[in-house]
């Protein structure tokens, strides 16, 4: 039962075409049937914009047709972004925030240990003794 593949089709002709294609690619490597990546800049830009949460392909194409370039999309205010069809204030705010956040991680400097002046050993002992025990001994 585990070696079975279920294929759904609208009619017998479509089922026949699916089985035919399946048999042609049965012993071929998987990368042969995988989706090809478009190398043109427009497609790459649409893919980059759709990586932002809630921005779909239609939204990305709307942005590009409205503003014309990524530079102009970045320069747009939240209000200008929200004027695009399919964009509300929430989606516009989210996109604006993503496009204007700092992508670099802040570089933290290592703190140098504070050097305290050398103190006598009696000061160290006195500071380690609880105050309640000092009062009892007096």
mmCIF file of N, CA and C in Angstrom:
data_model
loop_
_atom_site.group_PDB
_atom_site.id
_atom_site.type_symbol
_atom_site.label_atom_id
_atom_site.label_comp_id
_atom_site.label_asym_id
_atom_site.label_seq_id
_atom_site.Cartn_x
_atom_site.Cartn_y
_atom_site.Cartn_z
ATOM 1 N N UNK A 1 0.817 -1.187 0.000
ATOM 2 C CA UNK A 1 0.000 0.000 0.000
ATOM 3 C C UNK A 1 0.868 1.261 0.000
ATOM 4 N N UNK A 2 2.061 1.233 0.590
ATOM 5 C CA UNK A 2 2.922 2.408 0.677
ATOM 6 C C UNK A 2 3.557 2.757 -0.666
ATOM 7 N N UNK A 3 3.606 1.842 -1.615
ATOM 8 C CA UNK A 3 4.222 2.095 -2.911
ATOM 9 C C UNK A 3 3.204 2.560 -3.948
ATOM 10 N N UNK A 4 2.140 3.197 -3.517
ATOM 11 C CA UNK A 4 1.096 3.609 -4.427
ATOM 12 C C UNK A 4 1.095 5.135 -4.541
ATOM 13 N N UNK A 5 0.854 5.641 -5.747
ATOM 14 C CA UNK A 5 0.736 7.068 -5.995
ATOM 15 C C UNK A 5 -0.676 7.359 -6.444
ATOM 16 N N UNK A 6 -1.287 8.360 -5.847
ATOM 17 C CA UNK A 6 -2.637 8.744 -6.196
ATOM 18 C C UNK A 6 -2.566 9.943 -7.138
ATOM 19 N N UNK A 7 -3.209 9.820 -8.289
ATOM 20 C CA UNK A 7 -3.235 10.904 -9.278
ATOM 21 C C UNK A 7 -4.682 11.303 -9.506
ATOM 22 N N UNK A 8 -4.950 12.602 -9.353
ATOM 23 C CA UNK A 8 -6.298 13.108 -9.589
ATOM 24 C C UNK A 8 -6.329 13.860 -10.912
ATOM 25 N N UNK A 9 -7.370 13.662 -11.680
ATOM 26 C CA UNK A 9 -7.511 14.341 -12.966
ATOM 27 C C UNK A 9 -8.980 14.669 -13.188
ATOM 28 N N UNK A 10 -9.232 15.659 -14.055
ATOM 29 C CA UNK A 10 -10.596 16.074 -14.350
ATOM 30 C C UNK A 10 -11.319 15.064 -15.231
ATOM 31 N N UNK A 11 -10.561 14.443 -16.141
ATOM 32 C CA UNK A 11 -11.198 13.464 -17.026
ATOM 33 C C UNK A 11 -10.154 12.419 -17.428
ATOM 34 N N UNK A 12 -10.573 11.455 -18.249
ATOM 35 C CA UNK A 12 -9.692 10.354 -18.652
ATOM 36 C C UNK A 12 -8.544 10.846 -19.527
ATOM 37 N N UNK A 13 -8.799 11.833 -20.370
ATOM 38 C CA UNK A 13 -7.742 12.349 -21.243
ATOM 39 C C UNK A 13 -6.628 13.002 -20.432
ATOM 40 N N UNK A 14 -7.016 13.812 -19.442
ATOM 41 C CA UNK A 14 -6.008 14.449 -18.598
ATOM 42 C C UNK A 14 -5.232 13.395 -17.809
ATOM 43 N N UNK A 15 -5.917 12.386 -17.306
ATOM 44 C CA UNK A 15 -5.254 11.306 -16.573
ATOM 45 C C UNK A 15 -4.248 10.596 -17.472
ATOM 46 N N UNK A 16 -4.626 10.379 -18.748
ATOM 47 C CA UNK A 16 -3.712 9.740 -19.697
ATOM 48 C C UNK A 16 -2.465 10.590 -19.938
ATOM 49 N N UNK A 17 -2.636 11.923 -20.075
ATOM 50 C CA UNK A 17 -1.489 12.818 -20.285
ATOM 51 C C UNK A 17 -0.578 12.838 -19.056
ATOM 52 N N UNK A 18 -1.167 12.836 -17.873
ATOM 53 C CA UNK A 18 -0.369 12.846 -16.638
ATOM 54 C C UNK A 18 0.455 11.574 -16.540
ATOM 55 N N UNK A 19 -0.165 10.433 -16.824
ATOM 56 C CA UNK A 19 0.557 9.153 -16.753
ATOM 57 C C UNK A 19 1.652 9.105 -17.811
ATOM 58 N N UNK A 20 1.376 9.624 -18.996
ATOM 59 C CA UNK A 20 2.367 9.650 -20.070
ATOM 60 C C UNK A 20 3.592 10.475 -19.657
ATOM 61 N N UNK A 21 3.365 11.664 -19.113
ATOM 62 C CA UNK A 21 4.472 12.525 -18.665
ATOM 63 C C UNK A 21 5.214 11.859 -17.502
ATOM 64 N N UNK A 22 4.469 11.257 -16.599
ATOM 65 C CA UNK A 22 5.080 10.570 -15.467
ATOM 66 C C UNK A 22 6.012 9.464 -15.950
ATOM 67 N N UNK A 23 5.579 8.696 -16.915
ATOM 68 C CA UNK A 23 6.398 7.592 -17.443
ATOM 69 C C UNK A 23 7.639 8.124 -18.169
ATOM 70 N N UNK A 24 7.498 9.278 -18.862
ATOM 71 C CA UNK A 24 8.658 9.854 -19.556
ATOM 72 C C UNK A 24 9.744 10.285 -18.562
ATOM 73 N N UNK A 25 9.345 10.801 -17.404
ATOM 74 C CA UNK A 25 10.300 11.318 -16.422
ATOM 75 C C UNK A 25 10.578 10.351 -15.273
ATOM 76 N N UNK A 26 10.085 9.143 -15.368
ATOM 77 C CA UNK A 26 10.186 8.177 -14.281
ATOM 78 C C UNK A 26 11.626 7.921 -13.832
ATOM 79 N N UNK A 27 12.547 7.796 -14.744
ATOM 80 C CA UNK A 27 13.940 7.475 -14.390
ATOM 81 C C UNK A 27 14.875 8.656 -14.633
ATOM 82 N N UNK A 28 14.344 9.867 -14.700
ATOM 83 C CA UNK A 28 15.144 11.076 -14.921
ATOM 84 C C UNK A 28 15.471 11.710 -13.576
ATOM 85 N N UNK A 29 16.532 12.520 -13.516
ATOM 86 C CA UNK A 29 16.870 13.191 -12.262
ATOM 87 C C UNK A 29 15.815 14.254 -11.917
ATOM 88 N N UNK A 30 15.593 14.507 -10.629
ATOM 89 C CA UNK A 30 14.543 15.445 -10.215
ATOM 90 C C UNK A 30 14.768 16.876 -10.698
ATOM 91 N N UNK A 31 16.027 17.298 -10.857
ATOM 92 C CA UNK A 31 16.272 18.679 -11.278
ATOM 93 C C UNK A 31 15.804 18.946 -12.709
ATOM 94 N N UNK A 32 15.560 17.893 -13.467
ATOM 95 C CA UNK A 32 15.075 18.052 -14.828
ATOM 96 C C UNK A 32 13.621 18.532 -14.856
ATOM 97 N N UNK A 33 12.842 18.142 -13.845
ATOM 98 C CA UNK A 33 11.439 18.529 -13.823
ATOM 99 C C UNK A 33 11.149 19.659 -12.833
ATOM 100 N N UNK A 34 12.155 20.130 -12.128
ATOM 101 C CA UNK A 34 11.964 21.228 -11.177
ATOM 102 C C UNK A 34 11.743 22.539 -11.916
ATOM 103 N N UNK A 35 11.087 23.474 -11.238
ATOM 104 C CA UNK A 35 10.805 24.778 -11.825
ATOM 105 C C UNK A 35 12.115 25.511 -12.112
ATOM 106 N N UNK A 36 12.199 26.084 -13.272
ATOM 107 C CA UNK A 36 13.387 26.840 -13.664
ATOM 108 C C UNK A 36 13.304 28.249 -13.091
ATOM 109 N N UNK A 37 14.436 28.745 -12.607
ATOM 110 C CA UNK A 37 14.500 30.104 -12.084
ATOM 111 C C UNK A 37 14.710 31.075 -13.228
ATOM 112 N N UNK A 38 13.913 32.131 -13.258
ATOM 113 C CA UNK A 38 14.119 33.176 -14.258
ATOM 114 C C UNK A 38 15.320 34.012 -13.859
ATOM 115 N N UNK A 39 16.168 34.308 -14.828
ATOM 116 C CA UNK A 39 17.374 35.078 -14.545
ATOM 117 C C UNK A 39 17.197 36.558 -14.867
ATOM 118 N N UNK A 40 16.018 36.946 -15.368
ATOM 119 C CA UNK A 40 15.875 38.358 -15.707
ATOM 120 C C UNK A 40 15.665 39.191 -14.439
ATOM 121 N N UNK A 41 16.115 40.429 -14.451
ATOM 122 C CA UNK A 41 16.064 41.277 -13.251
ATOM 123 C C UNK A 41 14.650 41.518 -12.725
ATOM 124 N N UNK A 42 13.680 41.655 -13.615
ATOM 125 C CA UNK A 42 12.301 41.892 -13.194
ATOM 126 C C UNK A 42 11.790 40.738 -12.328
ATOM 127 N N UNK A 43 12.014 39.495 -12.779
ATOM 128 C CA UNK A 43 11.564 38.326 -12.014
ATOM 129 C C UNK A 43 12.287 38.221 -10.679
ATOM 130 N N UNK A 44 13.567 38.547 -10.687
ATOM 131 C CA UNK A 44 14.339 38.504 -9.444
ATOM 132 C C UNK A 44 13.822 39.558 -8.460
ATOM 133 N N UNK A 45 13.443 40.717 -8.965
ATOM 134 C CA UNK A 45 12.908 41.784 -8.125
ATOM 135 C C UNK A 45 11.545 41.396 -7.556
ATOM 136 N N UNK A 46 10.708 40.781 -8.372
ATOM 137 C CA UNK A 46 9.401 40.304 -7.899
ATOM 138 C C UNK A 46 9.609 39.254 -6.808
ATOM 139 N N UNK A 47 10.544 38.335 -7.008
ATOM 140 C CA UNK A 47 10.834 37.317 -5.994
ATOM 141 C C UNK A 47 11.323 37.947 -4.702
ATOM 142 N N UNK A 48 12.164 38.970 -4.799
ATOM 143 C CA UNK A 48 12.676 39.648 -3.604
ATOM 144 C C UNK A 48 11.542 40.342 -2.853
ATOM 145 N N UNK A 49 10.665 41.018 -3.578
ATOM 146 C CA UNK A 49 9.556 41.714 -2.923
ATOM 147 C C UNK A 49 8.573 40.742 -2.279
ATOM 148 N N UNK A 50 8.359 39.588 -2.902
ATOM 149 C CA UNK A 50 7.419 38.612 -2.333
ATOM 150 C C UNK A 50 7.992 37.900 -1.119
ATOM 151 N N UNK A 51 9.270 38.089 -0.836
ATOM 152 C CA UNK A 51 9.835 37.497 0.377
ATOM 153 C C UNK A 51 9.397 38.260 1.619
ATOM 154 N N UNK A 52 8.851 39.467 1.432
ATOM 155 C CA UNK A 52 8.302 40.239 2.546
ATOM 156 C C UNK A 52 6.946 39.651 2.910
ATOM 157 N N UNK A 53 6.728 39.431 4.189
ATOM 158 C CA UNK A 53 5.488 38.821 4.650
ATOM 159 C C UNK A 53 4.287 39.633 4.184
ATOM 160 N N UNK A 54 3.311 38.983 3.649
ATOM 161 C CA UNK A 54 2.029 39.501 3.153
ATOM 162 C C UNK A 54 2.101 40.182 1.790
ATOM 163 N N UNK A 55 3.276 40.268 1.180
ATOM 164 C CA UNK A 55 3.384 40.817 -0.175
ATOM 165 C C UNK A 55 3.365 39.639 -1.143
ATOM 166 N N UNK A 56 2.318 39.556 -1.961
ATOM 167 C CA UNK A 56 2.232 38.459 -2.925
ATOM 168 C C UNK A 56 2.717 38.932 -4.295
ATOM 169 N N UNK A 57 2.695 38.045 -5.249
ATOM 170 C CA UNK A 57 3.210 38.340 -6.592
ATOM 171 C C UNK A 57 2.451 39.503 -7.255
ATOM 172 N N UNK A 58 1.151 39.530 -7.082
ATOM 173 C CA UNK A 58 0.342 40.612 -7.648
ATOM 174 C C UNK A 58 0.718 41.948 -7.024
ATOM 175 N N UNK A 59 0.918 41.951 -5.699
ATOM 176 C CA UNK A 59 1.330 43.176 -5.010
ATOM 177 C C UNK A 59 2.679 43.662 -5.532
ATOM 178 N N UNK A 60 3.614 42.734 -5.715
ATOM 179 C CA UNK A 60 4.953 43.099 -6.196
ATOM 180 C C UNK A 60 4.873 43.705 -7.602
ATOM 181 N N UNK A 61 4.077 43.110 -8.466
ATOM 182 C CA UNK A 61 3.942 43.642 -9.824
ATOM 183 C C UNK A 61 3.226 44.997 -9.815
ATOM 184 N N UNK A 62 2.265 45.172 -8.910
ATOM 185 C CA UNK A 62 1.590 46.459 -8.771
ATOM 186 C C UNK A 62 2.570 47.539 -8.331
ATOM 187 N N UNK A 63 3.411 47.205 -7.356
ATOM 188 C CA UNK A 63 4.423 48.159 -6.887
ATOM 189 C C UNK A 63 5.358 48.570 -8.014
ATOM 190 N N UNK A 64 5.829 47.580 -8.764
ATOM 191 C CA UNK A 64 6.772 47.872 -9.845
ATOM 192 C C UNK A 64 6.120 48.671 -10.967
ATOM 193 N N UNK A 65 4.863 48.390 -11.266
ATOM 194 C CA UNK A 65 4.205 49.158 -12.329
ATOM 195 C C UNK A 65 3.865 50.568 -11.856
ATOM 196 N N UNK A 66 3.581 50.739 -10.574
ATOM 197 C CA UNK A 66 3.243 52.055 -10.038
ATOM 198 C C UNK A 66 4.476 52.941 -9.874
ATOM 199 N N UNK A 67 5.528 52.380 -9.286
ATOM 200 C CA UNK A 67 6.708 53.187 -8.970
ATOM 201 C C UNK A 67 7.816 53.077 -10.013
ATOM 202 N N UNK A 68 7.873 51.972 -10.738
ATOM 203 C CA UNK A 68 8.826 51.841 -11.826
ATOM 204 C C UNK A 68 10.170 51.235 -11.474
ATOM 205 N N UNK A 69 10.610 51.393 -10.234
ATOM 206 C CA UNK A 69 11.913 50.828 -9.848
ATOM 207 C C UNK A 69 11.926 50.560 -8.350
ATOM 208 N N UNK A 70 12.864 49.748 -7.938
ATOM 209 C CA UNK A 70 13.016 49.451 -6.514
ATOM 210 C C UNK A 70 13.416 50.710 -5.750
ATOM 211 N N UNK A 71 14.249 51.516 -6.354
ATOM 212 C CA UNK A 71 14.690 52.760 -5.706
ATOM 213 C C UNK A 71 13.490 53.642 -5.355
ATOM 214 N N UNK A 72 12.541 53.776 -6.284
ATOM 215 C CA UNK A 72 11.362 54.616 -6.035
ATOM 216 C C UNK A 72 10.419 53.974 -5.021
ATOM 217 N N UNK A 73 10.379 52.637 -4.986
ATOM 218 C CA UNK A 73 9.572 51.948 -3.975
ATOM 219 C C UNK A 73 10.152 52.228 -2.592
ATOM 220 N N UNK A 74 11.470 52.174 -2.482
ATOM 221 C CA UNK A 74 12.138 52.427 -1.194
ATOM 222 C C UNK A 74 11.932 53.872 -0.757
ATOM 223 N N UNK A 75 11.966 54.798 -1.708
ATOM 224 C CA UNK A 75 11.802 56.218 -1.387
ATOM 225 C C UNK A 75 10.358 56.588 -1.046
ATOM 226 N N UNK A 76 9.401 55.755 -1.399
ATOM 227 C CA UNK A 76 7.982 56.057 -1.182
ATOM 228 C C UNK A 76 7.656 56.088 0.314
ATOM 229 N N UNK A 77 6.725 56.960 0.661
ATOM 230 C CA UNK A 77 6.254 57.023 2.042
ATOM 231 C C UNK A 77 5.202 55.936 2.263
ATOM 232 N N UNK A 78 4.855 55.731 3.521
ATOM 233 C CA UNK A 78 3.816 54.744 3.832
ATOM 234 C C UNK A 78 2.493 55.124 3.176
ATOM 235 N N UNK A 79 2.210 56.406 3.143
ATOM 236 C CA UNK A 79 0.961 56.871 2.535
ATOM 237 C C UNK A 79 0.937 56.573 1.034
ATOM 238 N N UNK A 80 2.074 56.810 0.372
ATOM 239 C CA UNK A 80 2.147 56.531 -1.067
ATOM 240 C C UNK A 80 2.002 55.037 -1.335
ATOM 241 N N UNK A 81 2.614 54.211 -0.502
ATOM 242 C CA UNK A 81 2.499 52.754 -0.662
ATOM 243 C C UNK A 81 1.058 52.304 -0.442
ATOM 244 N N UNK A 82 0.390 52.897 0.535
ATOM 245 C CA UNK A 82 -0.985 52.472 0.832
ATOM 246 C C UNK A 82 -1.971 52.884 -0.259
ATOM 247 N N UNK A 83 -1.577 53.798 -1.141
ATOM 248 C CA UNK A 83 -2.448 54.222 -2.244
ATOM 249 C C UNK A 83 -2.467 53.203 -3.390
ATOM 250 N N UNK A 84 -1.527 52.261 -3.391
ATOM 251 C CA UNK A 84 -1.493 51.232 -4.440
ATOM 252 C C UNK A 84 -2.689 50.298 -4.271
ATOM 253 N N UNK A 85 -3.281 49.850 -5.374
ATOM 254 C CA UNK A 85 -4.394 48.898 -5.283
ATOM 255 C C UNK A 85 -3.958 47.619 -4.563
ATOM 256 N N UNK A 86 -4.770 47.178 -3.620
ATOM 257 C CA UNK A 86 -4.469 45.957 -2.876
ATOM 258 C C UNK A 86 -3.643 46.205 -1.625
ATOM 259 N N UNK A 87 -3.235 47.460 -1.402
ATOM 260 C CA UNK A 87 -2.448 47.804 -0.229
ATOM 261 C C UNK A 87 -3.298 48.600 0.738
ATOM 262 N N UNK A 88 -3.277 48.177 1.965
ATOM 263 C CA UNK A 88 -3.915 48.950 3.021
ATOM 264 C C UNK A 88 -2.827 49.553 3.895
ATOM 265 N N UNK A 89 -3.208 50.259 4.922
ATOM 266 C CA UNK A 89 -2.213 50.886 5.793
ATOM 267 C C UNK A 89 -1.306 49.865 6.489
ATOM 268 N N UNK A 90 -1.868 48.729 6.857
ATOM 269 C CA UNK A 90 -1.071 47.724 7.569
ATOM 270 C C UNK A 90 0.001 47.122 6.657
ATOM 271 N N UNK A 91 -0.369 46.746 5.446
ATOM 272 C CA UNK A 91 0.585 46.165 4.496
ATOM 273 C C UNK A 91 1.636 47.199 4.098
ATOM 274 N N UNK A 92 1.208 48.437 3.894
ATOM 275 C CA UNK A 92 2.131 49.511 3.527
ATOM 276 C C UNK A 92 3.128 49.775 4.658
ATOM 277 N N UNK A 93 2.646 49.789 5.886
ATOM 278 C CA UNK A 93 3.521 50.009 7.045
ATOM 279 C C UNK A 93 4.543 48.886 7.162
ATOM 280 N N UNK A 94 4.087 47.645 6.979
ATOM 281 C CA UNK A 94 4.997 46.505 7.094
ATOM 282 C C UNK A 94 6.086 46.563 6.021
ATOM 283 N N UNK A 95 5.701 46.855 4.782
ATOM 284 C CA UNK A 95 6.682 46.939 3.695
ATOM 285 C C UNK A 95 7.654 48.093 3.934
ATOM 286 N N UNK A 96 7.148 49.238 4.326
ATOM 287 C CA UNK A 96 7.994 50.407 4.581
ATOM 288 C C UNK A 96 9.000 50.091 5.685
ATOM 289 N N UNK A 97 8.540 49.431 6.732
ATOM 290 C CA UNK A 97 9.416 49.074 7.853
ATOM 291 C C UNK A 97 10.530 48.122 7.394
ATOM 292 N N UNK A 98 10.158 47.120 6.610
ATOM 293 C CA UNK A 98 11.157 46.154 6.117
ATOM 294 C C UNK A 98 12.189 46.839 5.221
ATOM 295 N N UNK A 99 11.727 47.724 4.353
ATOM 296 C CA UNK A 99 12.639 48.383 3.421
ATOM 297 C C UNK A 99 13.551 49.403 4.096
ATOM 298 N N UNK A 100 13.191 49.849 5.301
ATOM 299 C CA UNK A 100 13.995 50.869 5.974
ATOM 300 C C UNK A 100 14.705 50.372 7.229
ATOM 301 N N UNK A 101 14.621 49.094 7.500
ATOM 302 C CA UNK A 101 15.336 48.586 8.664
ATOM 303 C C UNK A 101 16.805 48.389 8.333
ATOM 304 N N UNK A 102 17.622 48.426 9.348
ATOM 305 C CA UNK A 102 19.056 48.255 9.178
ATOM 306 C C UNK A 102 19.354 46.761 8.997
ATOM 307 N N UNK A 103 20.008 46.418 7.912
ATOM 308 C CA UNK A 103 20.292 45.017 7.640
ATOM 309 C C UNK A 103 21.606 44.558 8.270
ATOM 310 N N UNK A 104 22.426 45.492 8.685
ATOM 311 C CA UNK A 104 23.695 45.124 9.304
ATOM 312 C C UNK A 104 23.476 44.836 10.780
ATOM 313 N N UNK A 105 24.176 43.837 11.262
ATOM 314 C CA UNK A 105 24.145 43.574 12.692
ATOM 315 C C UNK A 105 25.039 44.605 13.367
ATOM 316 N N UNK A 106 24.622 45.112 14.504
ATOM 317 C CA UNK A 106 25.484 46.074 15.191
ATOM 318 C C UNK A 106 26.746 45.385 15.684
ATOM 319 N N UNK A 107 27.842 46.093 15.575
ATOM 320 C CA UNK A 107 29.105 45.532 16.043
ATOM 321 C C UNK A 107 29.298 45.951 17.485
ATOM 322 N N UNK A 108 29.426 44.972 18.328
ATOM 323 C CA UNK A 108 29.613 45.244 19.746
ATOM 324 C C UNK A 108 31.096 45.212 20.063
ATOM 325 N N UNK A 109 31.523 46.199 20.848
ATOM 326 C CA UNK A 109 32.908 46.224 21.275
ATOM 327 C C UNK A 109 33.007 45.434 22.571
ATOM 328 N N UNK A 110 34.088 44.704 22.684
ATOM 329 C CA UNK A 110 34.301 43.949 23.908
ATOM 330 C C UNK A 110 34.620 44.930 25.028
ATOM 331 N N UNK A 111 33.946 44.722 26.141
ATOM 332 C CA UNK A 111 34.204 45.581 27.284
ATOM 333 C C UNK A 111 35.509 45.159 27.940
ATOM 334 N N UNK A 112 36.307 46.163 28.270
ATOM 335 C CA UNK A 112 37.535 45.874 29.006
ATOM 336 C C UNK A 112 37.157 45.764 30.474
ATOM 337 N N UNK A 113 37.721 44.791 31.169
ATOM 338 C CA UNK A 113 37.383 44.655 32.592
ATOM 339 C C UNK A 113 37.833 45.900 33.353
ATOM 340 N N UNK A 114 36.942 46.394 34.228
ATOM 341 C CA UNK A 114 37.285 47.557 35.041
ATOM 342 C C UNK A 114 38.364 47.167 36.040
ATOM 343 N N UNK A 115 39.377 47.954 36.085
ATOM 344 C CA UNK A 115 40.461 47.687 37.043
ATOM 345 C C UNK A 115 40.192 48.498 38.303
ATOM 346 N N UNK A 116 40.125 47.804 39.413
ATOM 347 C CA UNK A 116 39.918 48.475 40.687
ATOM 348 C C UNK A 116 41.269 48.625 41.370
ATOM 349 N N UNK A 117 41.432 49.702 42.097
ATOM 350 C CA UNK A 117 42.712 49.887 42.782
ATOM 351 C C UNK A 117 42.941 48.760 43.775
ATOM 352 N N UNK A 118 44.194 48.397 43.927
ATOM 353 C CA UNK A 118 44.550 47.314 44.842
ATOM 354 C C UNK A 118 44.197 47.727 46.261
ATOM 355 N N UNK A 119 43.567 46.833 46.993
ATOM 356 C CA UNK A 119 43.194 47.125 48.375
ATOM 357 C C UNK A 119 43.853 46.103 49.280
ATOM 358 N N UNK A 120 43.914 46.415 50.518
ATOM 359 C CA UNK A 120 44.585 45.516 51.449
ATOM 360 C C UNK A 120 43.723 44.294 51.697
ATOM 361 N N UNK A 121 44.302 43.232 52.172
ATOM 362 C CA UNK A 121 43.578 41.992 52.403
ATOM 363 C C UNK A 121 42.568 42.142 53.527
ATOM 364 N N UNK A 122 42.803 43.037 54.474
ATOM 365 C CA UNK A 122 41.836 43.222 55.568
ATOM 366 C C UNK A 122 40.550 43.848 55.050
ATOM 367 N N UNK A 123 40.643 44.738 54.003
ATOM 368 C CA UNK A 123 39.448 45.318 53.426
ATOM 369 C C UNK A 123 38.599 44.232 52.759
ATOM 370 N N UNK A 124 39.262 43.304 52.072
ATOM 371 C CA UNK A 124 38.543 42.222 51.397
ATOM 372 C C UNK A 124 37.831 41.332 52.399
ATOM 373 N N UNK A 125 38.492 41.020 53.498
ATOM 374 C CA UNK A 125 37.895 40.155 54.508
ATOM 375 C C UNK A 125 36.711 40.861 55.145
ATOM 376 N N UNK A 126 36.865 42.148 55.444
ATOM 377 C CA UNK A 126 35.783 42.901 56.071
ATOM 378 C C UNK A 126 34.581 42.990 55.155
ATOM 379 N N UNK A 127 34.813 43.122 53.842
ATOM 380 C CA UNK A 127 33.690 43.235 52.928
ATOM 381 C C UNK A 127 32.960 41.919 52.741
ATOM 382 N N UNK A 128 33.613 40.792 53.061
ATOM 383 C CA UNK A 128 32.984 39.488 52.895
ATOM 384 C C UNK A 128 32.209 39.052 54.132
ATOM 385 N N UNK A 129 32.460 39.695 55.281
ATOM 386 C CA UNK A 129 31.783 39.322 56.521
ATOM 387 C C UNK A 129 30.437 40.028 56.578
ATOM 388 N N UNK A 130 29.336 39.304 56.808
ATOM 389 C CA UNK A 130 28.027 39.943 56.891
ATOM 390 C C UNK A 130 27.980 40.935 58.051
ATOM 391 N N UNK A 131 27.200 41.993 57.861
ATOM 392 C CA UNK A 131 27.111 43.042 58.876
ATOM 393 C C UNK A 131 26.522 42.532 60.174
ATOM 394 N N UNK A 132 25.605 41.627 60.129
ATOM 395 C CA UNK A 132 24.964 41.126 61.345
ATOM 396 C C UNK A 132 25.973 40.441 62.263
ATOM 397 N N UNK A 133 26.966 39.770 61.697
ATOM 398 C CA UNK A 133 27.967 39.098 62.526
ATOM 399 C C UNK A 133 28.951 40.098 63.098
ATOM 400 N N UNK A 134 29.155 41.227 62.431
ATOM 401 C CA UNK A 134 30.068 42.271 62.937
ATOM 402 C C UNK A 134 29.439 42.905 64.171
ATOM 403 N N UNK A 135 28.128 43.148 64.161
ATOM 404 C CA UNK A 135 27.449 43.785 65.278
ATOM 405 C C UNK A 135 27.444 42.891 66.511
ATOM 406 N N UNK A 136 27.302 41.584 66.329
ATOM 407 C CA UNK A 136 27.277 40.654 67.452
ATOM 408 C C UNK A 136 28.621 40.600 68.150
ATOM 409 N N UNK A 137 29.711 40.704 67.385
ATOM 410 C CA UNK A 137 31.049 40.595 67.971
ATOM 411 C C UNK A 137 31.452 41.887 68.699
ATOM 412 N N UNK A 138 30.790 42.991 68.460
ATOM 413 C CA UNK A 138 31.180 44.264 69.064
ATOM 414 C C UNK A 138 30.678 44.402 70.456
#
